[in-house]
CSV table of C-alpha atoms in Angstrom, one decimal:
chain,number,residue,atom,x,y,z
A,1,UNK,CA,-9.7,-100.6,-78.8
A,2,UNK,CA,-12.2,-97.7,-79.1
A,3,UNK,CA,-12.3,-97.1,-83.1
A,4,UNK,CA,-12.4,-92.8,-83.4
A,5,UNK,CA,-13.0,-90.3,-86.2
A,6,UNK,CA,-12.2,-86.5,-85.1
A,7,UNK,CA,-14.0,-83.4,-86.3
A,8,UNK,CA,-11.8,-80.9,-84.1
A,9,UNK,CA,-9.5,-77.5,-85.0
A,10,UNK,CA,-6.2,-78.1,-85.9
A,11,UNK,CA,-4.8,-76.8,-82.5
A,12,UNK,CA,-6.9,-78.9,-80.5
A,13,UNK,CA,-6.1,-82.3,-83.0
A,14,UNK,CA,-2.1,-81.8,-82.6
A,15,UNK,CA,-2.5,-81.0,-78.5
A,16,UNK,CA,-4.1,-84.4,-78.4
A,17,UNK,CA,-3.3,-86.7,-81.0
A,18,UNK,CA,-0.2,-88.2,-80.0
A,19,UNK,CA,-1.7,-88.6,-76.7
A,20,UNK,CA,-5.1,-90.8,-78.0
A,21,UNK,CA,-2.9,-92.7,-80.1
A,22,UNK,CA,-0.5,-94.1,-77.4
A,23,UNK,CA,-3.2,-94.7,-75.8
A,24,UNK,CA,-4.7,-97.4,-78.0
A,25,UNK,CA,-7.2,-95.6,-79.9
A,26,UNK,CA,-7.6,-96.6,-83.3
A,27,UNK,CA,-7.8,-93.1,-85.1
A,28,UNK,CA,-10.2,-94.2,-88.7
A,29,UNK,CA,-10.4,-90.9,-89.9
A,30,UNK,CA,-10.2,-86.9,-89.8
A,31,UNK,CA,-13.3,-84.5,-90.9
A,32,UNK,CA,-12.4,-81.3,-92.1
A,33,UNK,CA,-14.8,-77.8,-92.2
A,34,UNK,CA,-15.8,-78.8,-95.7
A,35,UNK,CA,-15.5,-83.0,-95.7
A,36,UNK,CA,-18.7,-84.5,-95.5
A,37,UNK,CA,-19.8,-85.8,-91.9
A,38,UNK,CA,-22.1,-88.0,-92.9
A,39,UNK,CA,-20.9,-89.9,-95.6
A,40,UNK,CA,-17.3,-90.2,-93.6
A,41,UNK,CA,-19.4,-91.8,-90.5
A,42,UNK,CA,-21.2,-94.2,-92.9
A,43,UNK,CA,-18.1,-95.3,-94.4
A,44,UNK,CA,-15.9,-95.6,-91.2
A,45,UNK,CA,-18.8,-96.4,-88.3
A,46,UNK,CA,-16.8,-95.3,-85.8
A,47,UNK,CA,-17.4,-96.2,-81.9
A,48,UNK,CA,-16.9,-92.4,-81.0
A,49,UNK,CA,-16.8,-89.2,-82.7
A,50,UNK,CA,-15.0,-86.7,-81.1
A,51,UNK,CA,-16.4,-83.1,-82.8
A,52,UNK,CA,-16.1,-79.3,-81.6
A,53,UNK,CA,-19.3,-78.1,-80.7
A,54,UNK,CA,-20.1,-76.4,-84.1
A,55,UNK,CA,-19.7,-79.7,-85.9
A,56,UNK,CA,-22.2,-81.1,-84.4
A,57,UNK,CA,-26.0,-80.4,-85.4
A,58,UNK,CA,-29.4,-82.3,-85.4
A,59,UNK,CA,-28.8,-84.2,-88.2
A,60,UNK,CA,-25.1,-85.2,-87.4
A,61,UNK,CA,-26.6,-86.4,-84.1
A,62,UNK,CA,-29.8,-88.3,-85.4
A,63,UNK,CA,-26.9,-89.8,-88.0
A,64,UNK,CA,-24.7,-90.8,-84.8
A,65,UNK,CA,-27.4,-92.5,-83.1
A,66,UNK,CA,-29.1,-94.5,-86.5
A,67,UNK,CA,-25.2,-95.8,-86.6
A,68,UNK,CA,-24.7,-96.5,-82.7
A,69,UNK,CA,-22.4,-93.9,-82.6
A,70,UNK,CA,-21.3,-91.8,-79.2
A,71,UNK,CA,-20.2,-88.3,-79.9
A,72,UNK,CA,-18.0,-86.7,-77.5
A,73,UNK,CA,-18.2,-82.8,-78.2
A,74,UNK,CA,-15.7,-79.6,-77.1
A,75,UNK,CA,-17.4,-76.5,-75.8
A,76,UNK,CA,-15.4,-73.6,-75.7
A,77,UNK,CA,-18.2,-71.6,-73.5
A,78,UNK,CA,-20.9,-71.6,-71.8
A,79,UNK,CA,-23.1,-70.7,-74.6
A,80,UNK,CA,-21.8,-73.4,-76.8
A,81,UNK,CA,-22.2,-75.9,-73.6
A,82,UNK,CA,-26.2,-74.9,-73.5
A,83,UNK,CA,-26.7,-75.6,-77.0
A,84,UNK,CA,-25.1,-79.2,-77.2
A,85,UNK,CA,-27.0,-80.1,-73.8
A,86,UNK,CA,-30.4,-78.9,-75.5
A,87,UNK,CA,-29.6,-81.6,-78.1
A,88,UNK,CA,-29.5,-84.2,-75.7
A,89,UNK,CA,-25.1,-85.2,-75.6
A,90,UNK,CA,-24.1,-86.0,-71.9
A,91,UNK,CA,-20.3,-86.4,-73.2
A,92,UNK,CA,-19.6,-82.9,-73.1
A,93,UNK,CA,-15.9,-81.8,-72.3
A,94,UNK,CA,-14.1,-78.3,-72.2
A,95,UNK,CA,-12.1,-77.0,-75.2
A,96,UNK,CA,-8.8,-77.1,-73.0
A,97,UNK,CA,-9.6,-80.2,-71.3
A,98,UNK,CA,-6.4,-82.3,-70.4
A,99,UNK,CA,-5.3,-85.3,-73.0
A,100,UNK,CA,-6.4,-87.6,-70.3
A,101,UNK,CA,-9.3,-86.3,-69.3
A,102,UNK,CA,-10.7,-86.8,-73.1
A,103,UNK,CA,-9.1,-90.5,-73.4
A,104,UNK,CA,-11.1,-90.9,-70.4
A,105,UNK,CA,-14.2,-89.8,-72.1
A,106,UNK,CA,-13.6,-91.6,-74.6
A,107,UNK,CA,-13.5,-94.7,-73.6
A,108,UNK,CA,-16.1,-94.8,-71.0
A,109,UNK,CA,-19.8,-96.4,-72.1
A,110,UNK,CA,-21.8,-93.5,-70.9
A,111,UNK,CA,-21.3,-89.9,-68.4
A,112,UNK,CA,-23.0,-90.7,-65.6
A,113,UNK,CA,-26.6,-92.1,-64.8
A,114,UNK,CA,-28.6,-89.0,-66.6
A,115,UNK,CA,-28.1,-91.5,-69.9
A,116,UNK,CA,-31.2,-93.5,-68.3
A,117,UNK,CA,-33.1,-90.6,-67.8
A,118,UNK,CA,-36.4,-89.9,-69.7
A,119,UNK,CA,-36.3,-87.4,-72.5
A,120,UNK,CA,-36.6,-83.8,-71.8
A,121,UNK,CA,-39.9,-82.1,-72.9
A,122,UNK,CA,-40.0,-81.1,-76.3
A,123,UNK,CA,-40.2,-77.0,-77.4
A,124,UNK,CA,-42.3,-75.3,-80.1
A,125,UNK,CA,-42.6,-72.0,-81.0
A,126,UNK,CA,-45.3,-70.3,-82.7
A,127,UNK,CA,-44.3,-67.2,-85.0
A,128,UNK,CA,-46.0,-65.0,-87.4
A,129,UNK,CA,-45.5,-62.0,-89.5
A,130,UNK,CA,-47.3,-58.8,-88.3
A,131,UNK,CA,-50.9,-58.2,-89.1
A,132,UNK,CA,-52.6,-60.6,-86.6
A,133,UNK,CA,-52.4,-63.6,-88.1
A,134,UNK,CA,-53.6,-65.5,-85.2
A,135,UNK,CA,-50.4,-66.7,-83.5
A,136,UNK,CA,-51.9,-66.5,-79.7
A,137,UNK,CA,-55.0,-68.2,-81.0
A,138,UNK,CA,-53.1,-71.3,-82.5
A,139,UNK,CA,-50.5,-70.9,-79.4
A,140,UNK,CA,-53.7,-71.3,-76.9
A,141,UNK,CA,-55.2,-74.7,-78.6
A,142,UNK,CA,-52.4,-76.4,-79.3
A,143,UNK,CA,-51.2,-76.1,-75.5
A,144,UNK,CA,-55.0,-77.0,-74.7
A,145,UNK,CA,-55.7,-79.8,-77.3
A,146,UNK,CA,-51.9,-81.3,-75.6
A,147,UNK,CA,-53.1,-81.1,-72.5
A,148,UNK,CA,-56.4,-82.7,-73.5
A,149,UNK,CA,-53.7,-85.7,-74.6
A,150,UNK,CA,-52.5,-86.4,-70.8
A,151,UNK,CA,-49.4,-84.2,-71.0
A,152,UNK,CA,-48.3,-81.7,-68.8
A,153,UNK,CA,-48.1,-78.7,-70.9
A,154,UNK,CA,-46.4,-74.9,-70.6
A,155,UNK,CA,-47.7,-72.0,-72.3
A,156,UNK,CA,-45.3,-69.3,-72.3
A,157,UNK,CA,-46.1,-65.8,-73.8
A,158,UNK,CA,-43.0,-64.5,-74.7
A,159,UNK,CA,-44.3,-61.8,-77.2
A,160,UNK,CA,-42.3,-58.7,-76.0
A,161,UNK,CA,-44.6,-56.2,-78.1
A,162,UNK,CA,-48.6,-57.4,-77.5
A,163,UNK,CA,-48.1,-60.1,-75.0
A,164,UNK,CA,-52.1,-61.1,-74.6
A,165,UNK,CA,-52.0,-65.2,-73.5
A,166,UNK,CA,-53.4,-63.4,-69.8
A,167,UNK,CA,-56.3,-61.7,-71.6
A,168,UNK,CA,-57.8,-64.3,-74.0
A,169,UNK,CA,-57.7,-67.1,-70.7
A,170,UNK,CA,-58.9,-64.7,-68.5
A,171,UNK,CA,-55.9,-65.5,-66.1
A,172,UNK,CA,-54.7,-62.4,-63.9
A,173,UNK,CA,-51.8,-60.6,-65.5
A,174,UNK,CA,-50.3,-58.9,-62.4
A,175,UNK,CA,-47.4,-60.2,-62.0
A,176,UNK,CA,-45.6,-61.6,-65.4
A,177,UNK,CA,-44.7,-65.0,-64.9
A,178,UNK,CA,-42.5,-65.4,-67.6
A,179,UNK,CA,-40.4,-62.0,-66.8
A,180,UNK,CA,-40.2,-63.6,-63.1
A,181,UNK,CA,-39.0,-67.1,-63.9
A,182,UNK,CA,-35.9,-65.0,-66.3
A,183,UNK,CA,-35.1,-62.7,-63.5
A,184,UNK,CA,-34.6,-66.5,-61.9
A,185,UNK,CA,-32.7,-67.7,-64.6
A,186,UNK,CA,-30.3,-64.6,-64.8
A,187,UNK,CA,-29.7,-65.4,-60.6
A,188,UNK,CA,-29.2,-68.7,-61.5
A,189,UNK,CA,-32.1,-69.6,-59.0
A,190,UNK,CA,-34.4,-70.6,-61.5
A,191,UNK,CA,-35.8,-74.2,-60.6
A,192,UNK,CA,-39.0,-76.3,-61.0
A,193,UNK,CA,-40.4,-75.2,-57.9
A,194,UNK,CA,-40.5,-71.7,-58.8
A,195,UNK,CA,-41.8,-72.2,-62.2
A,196,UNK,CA,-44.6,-74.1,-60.3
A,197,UNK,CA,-44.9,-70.6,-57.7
A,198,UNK,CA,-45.2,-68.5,-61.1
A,199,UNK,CA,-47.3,-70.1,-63.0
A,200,UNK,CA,-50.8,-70.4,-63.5
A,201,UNK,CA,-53.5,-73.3,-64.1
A,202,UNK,CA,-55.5,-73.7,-66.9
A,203,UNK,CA,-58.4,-75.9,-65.7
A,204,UNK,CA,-58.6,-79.1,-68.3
A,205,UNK,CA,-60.1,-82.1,-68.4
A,206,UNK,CA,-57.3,-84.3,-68.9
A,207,UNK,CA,-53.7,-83.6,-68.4
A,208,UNK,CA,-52.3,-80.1,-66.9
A,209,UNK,CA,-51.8,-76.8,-68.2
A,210,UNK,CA,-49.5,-74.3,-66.8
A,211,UNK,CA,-49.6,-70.8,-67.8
A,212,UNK,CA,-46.3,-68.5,-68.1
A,213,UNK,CA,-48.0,-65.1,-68.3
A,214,UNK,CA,-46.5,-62.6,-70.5
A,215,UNK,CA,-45.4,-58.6,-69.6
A,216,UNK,CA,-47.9,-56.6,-68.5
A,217,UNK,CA,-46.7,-53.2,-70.3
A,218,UNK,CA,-44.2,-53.6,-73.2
A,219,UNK,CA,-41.6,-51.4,-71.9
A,220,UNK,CA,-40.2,-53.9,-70.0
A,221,UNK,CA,-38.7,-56.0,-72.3
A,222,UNK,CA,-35.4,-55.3,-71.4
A,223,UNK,CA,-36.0,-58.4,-69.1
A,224,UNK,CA,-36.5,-60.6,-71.1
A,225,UNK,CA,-32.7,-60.8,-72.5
A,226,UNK,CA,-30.8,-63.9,-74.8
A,227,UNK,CA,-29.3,-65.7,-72.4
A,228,UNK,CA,-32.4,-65.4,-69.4
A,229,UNK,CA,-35.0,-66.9,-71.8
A,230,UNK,CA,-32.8,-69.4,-73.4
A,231,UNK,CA,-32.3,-70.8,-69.8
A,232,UNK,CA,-35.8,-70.3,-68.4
A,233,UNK,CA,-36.9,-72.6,-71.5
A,234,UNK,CA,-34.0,-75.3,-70.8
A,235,UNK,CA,-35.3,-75.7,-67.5
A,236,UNK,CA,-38.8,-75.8,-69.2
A,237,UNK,CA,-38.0,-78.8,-70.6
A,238,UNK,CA,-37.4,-80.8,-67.6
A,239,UNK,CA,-40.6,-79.3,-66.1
A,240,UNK,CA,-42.9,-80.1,-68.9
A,241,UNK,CA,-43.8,-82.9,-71.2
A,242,UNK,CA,-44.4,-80.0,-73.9
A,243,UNK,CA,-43.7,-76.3,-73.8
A,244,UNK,CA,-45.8,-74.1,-76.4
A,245,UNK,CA,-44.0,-70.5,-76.7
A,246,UNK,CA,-46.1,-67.2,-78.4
A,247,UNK,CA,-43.5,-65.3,-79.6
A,248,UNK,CA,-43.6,-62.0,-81.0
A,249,UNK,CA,-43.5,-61.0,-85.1
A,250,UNK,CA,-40.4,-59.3,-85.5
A,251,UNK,CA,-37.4,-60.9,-86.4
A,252,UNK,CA,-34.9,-58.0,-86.5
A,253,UNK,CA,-31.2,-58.3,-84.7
A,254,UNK,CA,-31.7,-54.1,-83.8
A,255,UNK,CA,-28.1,-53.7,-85.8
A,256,UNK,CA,-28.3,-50.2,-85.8
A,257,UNK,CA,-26.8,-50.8,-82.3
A,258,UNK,CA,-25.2,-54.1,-82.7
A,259,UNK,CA,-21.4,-52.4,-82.0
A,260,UNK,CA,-22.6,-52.5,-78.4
A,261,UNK,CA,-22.5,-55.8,-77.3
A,262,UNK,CA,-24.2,-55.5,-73.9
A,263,UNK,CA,-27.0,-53.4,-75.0
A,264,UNK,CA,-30.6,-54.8,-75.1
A,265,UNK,CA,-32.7,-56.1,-78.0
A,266,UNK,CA,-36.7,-55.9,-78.0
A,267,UNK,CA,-36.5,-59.0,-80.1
A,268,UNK,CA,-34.4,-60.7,-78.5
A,269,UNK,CA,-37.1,-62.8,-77.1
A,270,UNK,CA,-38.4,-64.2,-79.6
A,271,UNK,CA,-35.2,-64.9,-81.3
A,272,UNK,CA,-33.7,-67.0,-78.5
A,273,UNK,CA,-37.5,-68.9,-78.3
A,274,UNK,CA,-37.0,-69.5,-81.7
A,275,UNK,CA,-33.5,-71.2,-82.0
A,276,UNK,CA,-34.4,-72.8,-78.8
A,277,UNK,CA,-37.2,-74.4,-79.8
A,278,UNK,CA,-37.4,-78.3,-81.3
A,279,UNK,CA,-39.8,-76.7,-84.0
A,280,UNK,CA,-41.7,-73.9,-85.3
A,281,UNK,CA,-45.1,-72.8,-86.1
A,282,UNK,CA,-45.0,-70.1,-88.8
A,283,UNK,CA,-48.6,-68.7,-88.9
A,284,UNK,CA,-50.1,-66.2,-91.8
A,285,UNK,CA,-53.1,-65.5,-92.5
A,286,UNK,CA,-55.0,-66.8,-95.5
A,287,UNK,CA,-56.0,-63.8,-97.7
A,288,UNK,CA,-53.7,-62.0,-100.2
A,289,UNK,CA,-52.1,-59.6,-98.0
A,290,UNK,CA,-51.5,-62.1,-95.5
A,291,UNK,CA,-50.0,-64.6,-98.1
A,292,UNK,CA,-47.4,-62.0,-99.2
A,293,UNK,CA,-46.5,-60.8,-95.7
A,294,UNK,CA,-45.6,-64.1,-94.8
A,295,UNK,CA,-43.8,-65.3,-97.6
A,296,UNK,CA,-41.7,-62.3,-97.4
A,297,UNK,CA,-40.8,-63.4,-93.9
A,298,UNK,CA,-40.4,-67.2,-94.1
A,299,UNK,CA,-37.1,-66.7,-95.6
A,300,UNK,CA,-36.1,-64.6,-93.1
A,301,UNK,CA,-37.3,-66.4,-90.2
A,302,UNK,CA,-35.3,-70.0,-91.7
A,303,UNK,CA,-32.3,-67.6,-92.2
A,304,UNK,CA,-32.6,-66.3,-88.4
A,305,UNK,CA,-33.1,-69.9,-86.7
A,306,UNK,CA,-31.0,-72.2,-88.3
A,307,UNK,CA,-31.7,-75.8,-89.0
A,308,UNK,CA,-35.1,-75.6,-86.8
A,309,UNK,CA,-37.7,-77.6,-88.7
A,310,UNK,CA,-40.4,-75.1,-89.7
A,311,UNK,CA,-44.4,-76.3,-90.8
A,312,UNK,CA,-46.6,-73.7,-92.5
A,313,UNK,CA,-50.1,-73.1,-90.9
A,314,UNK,CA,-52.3,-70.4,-93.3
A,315,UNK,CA,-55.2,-68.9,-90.8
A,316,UNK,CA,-58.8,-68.1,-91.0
A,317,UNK,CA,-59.0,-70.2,-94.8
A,318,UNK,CA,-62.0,-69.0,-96.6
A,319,UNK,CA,-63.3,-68.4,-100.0
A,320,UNK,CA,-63.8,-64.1,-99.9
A,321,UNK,CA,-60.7,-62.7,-100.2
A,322,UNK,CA,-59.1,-66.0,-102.5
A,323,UNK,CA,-62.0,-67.0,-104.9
A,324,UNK,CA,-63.2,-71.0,-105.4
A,325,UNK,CA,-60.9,-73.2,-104.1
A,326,UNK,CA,-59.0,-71.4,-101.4
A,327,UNK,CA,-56.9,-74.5,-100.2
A,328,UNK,CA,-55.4,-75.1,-103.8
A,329,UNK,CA,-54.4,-72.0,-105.3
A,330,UNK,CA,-53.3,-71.0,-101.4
A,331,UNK,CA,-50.8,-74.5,-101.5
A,332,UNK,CA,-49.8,-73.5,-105.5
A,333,UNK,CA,-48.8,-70.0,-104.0
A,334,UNK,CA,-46.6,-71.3,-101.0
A,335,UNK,CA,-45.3,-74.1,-103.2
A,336,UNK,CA,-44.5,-71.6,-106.2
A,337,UNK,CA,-42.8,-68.9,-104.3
A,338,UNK,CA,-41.9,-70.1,-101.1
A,339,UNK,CA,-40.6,-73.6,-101.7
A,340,UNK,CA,-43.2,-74.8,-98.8
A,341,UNK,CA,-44.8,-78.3,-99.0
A,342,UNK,CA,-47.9,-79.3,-97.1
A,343,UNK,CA,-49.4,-76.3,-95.1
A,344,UNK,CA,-51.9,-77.0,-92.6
A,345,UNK,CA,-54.8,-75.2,-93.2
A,346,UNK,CA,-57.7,-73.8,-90.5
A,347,UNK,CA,-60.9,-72.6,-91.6
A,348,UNK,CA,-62.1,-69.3,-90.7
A,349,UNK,CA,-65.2,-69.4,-88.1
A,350,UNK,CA,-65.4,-66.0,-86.7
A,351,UNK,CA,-68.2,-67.5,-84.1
A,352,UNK,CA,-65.9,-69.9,-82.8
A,353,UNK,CA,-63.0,-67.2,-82.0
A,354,UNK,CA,-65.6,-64.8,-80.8
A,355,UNK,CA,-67.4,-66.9,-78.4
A,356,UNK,CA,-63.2,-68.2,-77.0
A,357,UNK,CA,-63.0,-64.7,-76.6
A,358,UNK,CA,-65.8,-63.4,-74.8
A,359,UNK,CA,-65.3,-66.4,-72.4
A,360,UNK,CA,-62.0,-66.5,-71.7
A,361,UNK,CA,-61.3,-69.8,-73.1
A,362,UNK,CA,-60.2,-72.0,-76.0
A,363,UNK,CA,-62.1,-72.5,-79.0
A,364,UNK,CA,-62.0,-76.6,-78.1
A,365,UNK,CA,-64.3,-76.3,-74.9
A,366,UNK,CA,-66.4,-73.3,-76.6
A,367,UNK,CA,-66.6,-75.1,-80.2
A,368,UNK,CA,-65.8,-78.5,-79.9
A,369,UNK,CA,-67.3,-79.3,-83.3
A,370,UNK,CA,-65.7,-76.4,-85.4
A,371,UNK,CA,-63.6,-77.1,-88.2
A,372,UNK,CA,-61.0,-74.4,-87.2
A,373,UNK,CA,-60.7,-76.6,-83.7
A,374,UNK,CA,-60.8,-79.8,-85.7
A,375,UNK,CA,-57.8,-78.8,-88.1
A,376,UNK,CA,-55.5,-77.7,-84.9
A,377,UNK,CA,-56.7,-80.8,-83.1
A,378,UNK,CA,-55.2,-82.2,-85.8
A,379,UNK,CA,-51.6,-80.5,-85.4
A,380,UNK,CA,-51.1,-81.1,-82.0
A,381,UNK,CA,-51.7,-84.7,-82.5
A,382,UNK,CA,-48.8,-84.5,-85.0
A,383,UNK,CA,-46.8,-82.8,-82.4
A,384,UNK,CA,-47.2,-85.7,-79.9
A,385,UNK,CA,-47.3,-89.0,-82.7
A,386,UNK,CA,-46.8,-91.5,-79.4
A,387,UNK,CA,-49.4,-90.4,-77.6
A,388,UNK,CA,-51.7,-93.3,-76.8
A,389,UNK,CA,-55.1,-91.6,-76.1
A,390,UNK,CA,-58.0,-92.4,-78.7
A,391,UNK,CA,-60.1,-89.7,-80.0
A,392,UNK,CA,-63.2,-89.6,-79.1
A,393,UNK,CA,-66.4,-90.5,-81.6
A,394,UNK,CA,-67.7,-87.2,-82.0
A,395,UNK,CA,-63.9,-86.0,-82.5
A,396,UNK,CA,-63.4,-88.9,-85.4
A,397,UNK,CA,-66.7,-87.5,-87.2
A,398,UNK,CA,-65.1,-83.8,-86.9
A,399,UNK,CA,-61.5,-84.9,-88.0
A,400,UNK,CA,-62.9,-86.9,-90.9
A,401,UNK,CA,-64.7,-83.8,-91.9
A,402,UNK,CA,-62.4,-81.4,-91.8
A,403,UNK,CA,-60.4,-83.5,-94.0
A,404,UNK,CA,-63.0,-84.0,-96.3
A,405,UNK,CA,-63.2,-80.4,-96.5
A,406,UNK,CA,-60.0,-79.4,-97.1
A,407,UNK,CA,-58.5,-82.3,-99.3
A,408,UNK,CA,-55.2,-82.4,-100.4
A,409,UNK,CA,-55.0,-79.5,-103.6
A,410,UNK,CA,-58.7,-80.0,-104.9
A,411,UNK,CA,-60.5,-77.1,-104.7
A,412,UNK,CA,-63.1,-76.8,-101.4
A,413,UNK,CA,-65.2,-74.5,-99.4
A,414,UNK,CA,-64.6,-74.3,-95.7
A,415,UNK,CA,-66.8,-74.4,-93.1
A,416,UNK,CA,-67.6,-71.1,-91.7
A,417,UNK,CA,-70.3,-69.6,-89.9
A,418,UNK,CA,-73.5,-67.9,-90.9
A,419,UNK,CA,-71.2,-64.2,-90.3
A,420,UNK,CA,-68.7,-65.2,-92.3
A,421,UNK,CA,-68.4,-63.7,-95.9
């Protein structure tokens, strides 16, 4: 007997309730919009949840699966569909699905054989406030210092106002390969072999690197609309290991024109990259006016994606514009006014991003040794915990370094070059 709690609407609940109990299930318990999912699962441990789509978040599912739990969820579009598959449920079933079909589901040990398949790639978006704060820079070594970890990486530009991935890897920019692969995606066309065709290789050492270049003249983001880039990056994620998105800064929803429901957004972009995305990169840069701008905009950008976990990076740390002890009274700030814990910091070294820049390449393969390399380093490692490589001796040395630089709210100098103030 398959032991069931329901988090469904009314409607749907007395449709099919005298149908799953005939049928043997043993109903344990029913979750209302304001009853508390989690504790009721705890208490009950059902075999089977069966929740409407909007019941069902991140934490409800890492809940389900801590408990053994196999949640059965009820789209009623397609929209609602794409967002439960991104979270990984393969029980998915239509809101007007027959009685039998979802006694069916619900007693059946998995869908179908995708169950066995590997996990898709995992999704991160980096975001900034305006001013430059250096969200292509930390977009570009992350992807890199990933790729230097044996994974087969994607760097998308999806910045619809100052796309500029093409530039700083001195890739050709022709042809926008991210514009192409959501033309695909709005044809329904869009497949792995095409995002192969459009991208382009970034030469690395270890592990791949492909490039999805971003528009070429700003005016055309109309094409790059809600529903084209959230399916361009779900097919991403079977393509990829890890997909890196630049985004653009602006987080407005254009609701001066939101009474027209088919007319496009310029950020719409970087609003789908962001709910779509497993996490988020917020990136500001560490002087005063920096600081502000993106506290200002952190509460805007948690209220605009949701649940998506978000980790703090400040840019281009030095002593100049803060006084002694950037790190610490930077943390105290964040901590006091923005409720963010544990930024990562990266210390300014103007050489280092000059010399990326005049080569056309990231700061790891022109600066290995740089303390602004060594503190992202750092972060991607955190984005990819199982990864088995072994750093390097020279990139131990670095690490420990830039640790000892920045420790944890003690007041430090960091390591910058002779040019810098």
């Amino acid at each position: 007997m398959t032991r069931l709690v329901i988090a469904i609407s009314r409607s749907t609940e007395e449709r099919l309730i005298e149908h799953l109990l005939a049928d043997g299930v043993d109903l344990l318990a029913r979750i209302g919009a304001f009853d508390d999912v989690l504790g009721t699962l705890s208490r009950t441990k059902p075999d089977v949840l069966l929740a409407d789509a909007d019941a069902i978040d991140g934490d409800v599912l890492a809940h389900c699966d801590e408990l053994g739990i196999r949640p059965v969820v009820m789209c009623g579009d397609e929209g609602q569909r794409r967002s439960v598959t991104r979270l990984g449920i393969l029980d998915v079933l239509d809101q007007q699905a027959s009685a039998r079909t979802v006694c069916e589901a619900l007693v059946r040990p998995v869908l179908d054989d995708r169950a066995l398949e590997p996990a898709a790639g995992r999704v991160t978006a980096v975001w900034g406030p305006a001013g430059a704060p250096g969200r292509t820079t930390v977009a570009i070594s992350l992807a890199v210092e990933l790729a230097h970890l044996g994974a087969h990486v994607a760097l998308i530009d999806a910045d619809t106002w100052s796309a500029s991935i093409a530039q700083m890897l001195g890739m050709l920019d022709e042809a926008p390969g991210f514009a192409a692969a959501c033309r695909l995606a709005g044809q329904e066309t869009l497949t792995i072999d095409e995002l192969e065709r459009l991208s382009q290789r970034y030469a690395v050492s270890e592990g791949r690197l492909s490039v999805l270049t971003g528009l070429t003249r700003s005016s055309r983001w109309p094409e790059l609309t809600t529903t084209r880039v959230t399916d361009t990056i779900a097919v991403c994620r079977s393509w990829v290991d890890h997909v890196i998105i630049d985004t653009g800064f602006s987080l407005e929803a254009d609701e001066e024109i939101m009474s027209d429901m088919f007319a496009p957004r310029r950020n719409a972009a970087t609003l789908a990259a962001l709910r779509a995305s497993d996490a988020v990169i917020g990136v500001g840069r560490a002087d005063p006016i920096g600081i502000s701008r993106y506290l200002r905009r952190h509460s805007e950008l948690l209220e605009a994606i949701g649940g998506v976990p978000v980790r703090t990076v400040m840019n281009r740390v030095r002593s100049g514009p803060i006084g002694i002890g950037p790190g610490s009274q930077i943390a105290s700030t964040l901590q006091r006014f923005g409720g963010i814990t544990s930024p990562t910091f990266v210390a300014n070294d103007e050489r280092a991003a000059d010399a990326a820049l005049l080569e056309g390449r990231s700061m790891r393969e022109v600066a290995p040794r740089s303390p602004a390399a060594a503190a992202l380093r750092e972060l991607a490692r955190s984005l990819a915990p199982t990864s088995e490589k072994r750093m390097s001796r020279r990139e131990r040395r670095t690490s420990s370094s830039a640790r000892r630089r920045r420790g944890a709210l003690k007041p430090f100098l960091v390591g910058r070059s002779p040019s810098s103030p």
